XYZ file of C-alpha atoms in Angstrom:
120
model
C 0.914 7.388 -50.661
C 0.215 9.446 -47.537
C -2.495 7.003 -46.389
C -0.114 4.060 -46.458
C 2.531 6.036 -44.544
C -0.045 6.998 -41.936
C -1.196 3.381 -41.610
C 2.392 2.173 -41.279
C 3.066 4.783 -38.600
C -0.128 3.846 -36.726
C 0.795 0.151 -36.877
C 4.303 0.913 -35.576
C 2.926 2.918 -32.657
C 0.406 0.202 -31.716
C 3.027 -2.547 -32.022
C 5.551 -0.591 -29.928
C 2.926 0.085 -27.241
C 1.875 -3.558 -27.121
C 5.477 -4.671 -26.843
C 6.192 -2.264 -24.001
C 3.103 -3.207 -21.990
C 3.771 -6.931 -22.154
C 7.392 -6.693 -21.026
C 7.834 -8.091 -17.521
C 10.460 -6.741 -15.169
C 12.072 -8.988 -12.584
C 12.018 -7.849 -8.980
C 14.512 -8.540 -6.208
C 12.953 -10.866 -3.619
C 15.875 -11.390 -1.226
C 16.455 -9.844 2.190
C 16.087 -6.111 2.595
C 18.558 -3.806 4.263
C 15.631 -1.875 5.767
C 14.333 -3.533 8.931
C 10.550 -3.375 9.220
C 8.780 -2.361 12.392
C 6.417 -5.156 13.443
C 4.320 -3.855 16.357
C 2.004 -0.884 16.858
C 3.950 0.165 19.963
C 7.248 0.337 18.079
C 5.616 2.010 15.052
C 4.198 4.777 17.268
C 7.729 5.562 18.483
C 9.404 5.319 15.071
C 10.614 8.110 12.832
C 8.526 9.502 9.979
C 8.581 7.336 6.810
C 9.766 4.200 8.658
C 8.551 1.079 6.854
C 6.225 -1.162 8.860
C 4.646 -4.585 8.529
C 1.958 -5.122 11.166
C -0.337 -8.059 11.913
C -3.600 -7.494 13.760
C -7.197 -6.399 13.174
C -8.957 -3.297 11.906
C -11.387 -2.620 14.738
C -13.202 0.524 13.602
C -13.746 2.925 10.713
C -13.105 6.490 11.873
C -13.960 8.341 8.648
C -13.327 7.995 4.925
C -10.129 5.931 4.426
C -9.197 6.182 8.146
C -9.423 3.212 10.533
C -8.229 2.045 13.944
C -5.792 -0.872 13.785
C -4.963 -3.014 16.823
C -2.363 -5.651 17.601
C -1.190 -7.144 20.901
C 0.842 -4.026 21.727
C -1.741 -1.287 21.175
C -3.885 0.733 18.742
C -2.992 3.198 15.994
C -4.848 5.140 13.323
C -4.218 3.906 9.794
C -5.066 5.421 6.419
C -5.919 3.050 3.570
C -6.637 4.557 0.152
C -9.635 2.913 -1.468
C -7.374 1.537 -4.216
C -5.350 -0.369 -1.567
C -8.333 -1.808 0.315
C -8.948 -5.490 -0.542
C -12.095 -6.553 -2.350
C -12.783 -9.295 0.206
C -14.937 -8.186 3.151
C -13.036 -7.402 6.356
C -14.665 -7.311 9.789
C -13.302 -6.387 13.214
C -12.302 -10.045 13.711
C -10.467 -10.551 10.397
C -6.710 -10.908 10.873
C -4.795 -8.730 8.404
C -1.195 -7.962 7.573
C -0.626 -4.334 6.620
C 2.370 -2.848 4.836
C 3.031 0.863 4.996
C 5.000 3.759 6.422
C 4.817 5.756 9.625
C 3.336 9.198 9.082
C 4.155 11.824 11.717
C 2.982 15.403 11.891
C 4.140 17.898 14.494
C 2.011 17.770 17.617
C -0.067 14.767 16.520
C 0.077 11.024 17.180
C 1.758 8.847 14.569
C -0.421 7.185 11.939
C 0.309 4.530 9.327
C -0.052 5.237 5.608
C -1.005 1.758 4.378
C 0.053 0.641 0.900
C -1.098 -2.994 1.050
C -3.593 -5.019 3.110
C -3.551 -8.848 3.187
C -6.442 -10.561 5.007
C -5.766 -14.099 6.239
């Protein structure tokens, strides 16, 4: 009797987990109330945690997960976690769109904490 109860419980747990993982949640895709900064020059002057969307090129790797990004207005250091870096190769001539937030620390230049990179 205990074996069948244990099997039933195991089946219920597996079924519940499968149901939860296959549920899709809709996301809002309309306009945002948060304006995005769109140039390096404006990002460098923005407040900490300001959302940015920048288009340009990654021109150099500085160290692990840190790069120099450049657009028509200037250069800025960006940090891209390995999990956010695309699997397609990117060179210093590959145009990319980066999504992230301004990261400011007292006495240092602003950097961008990148959450998504789209080569095009």
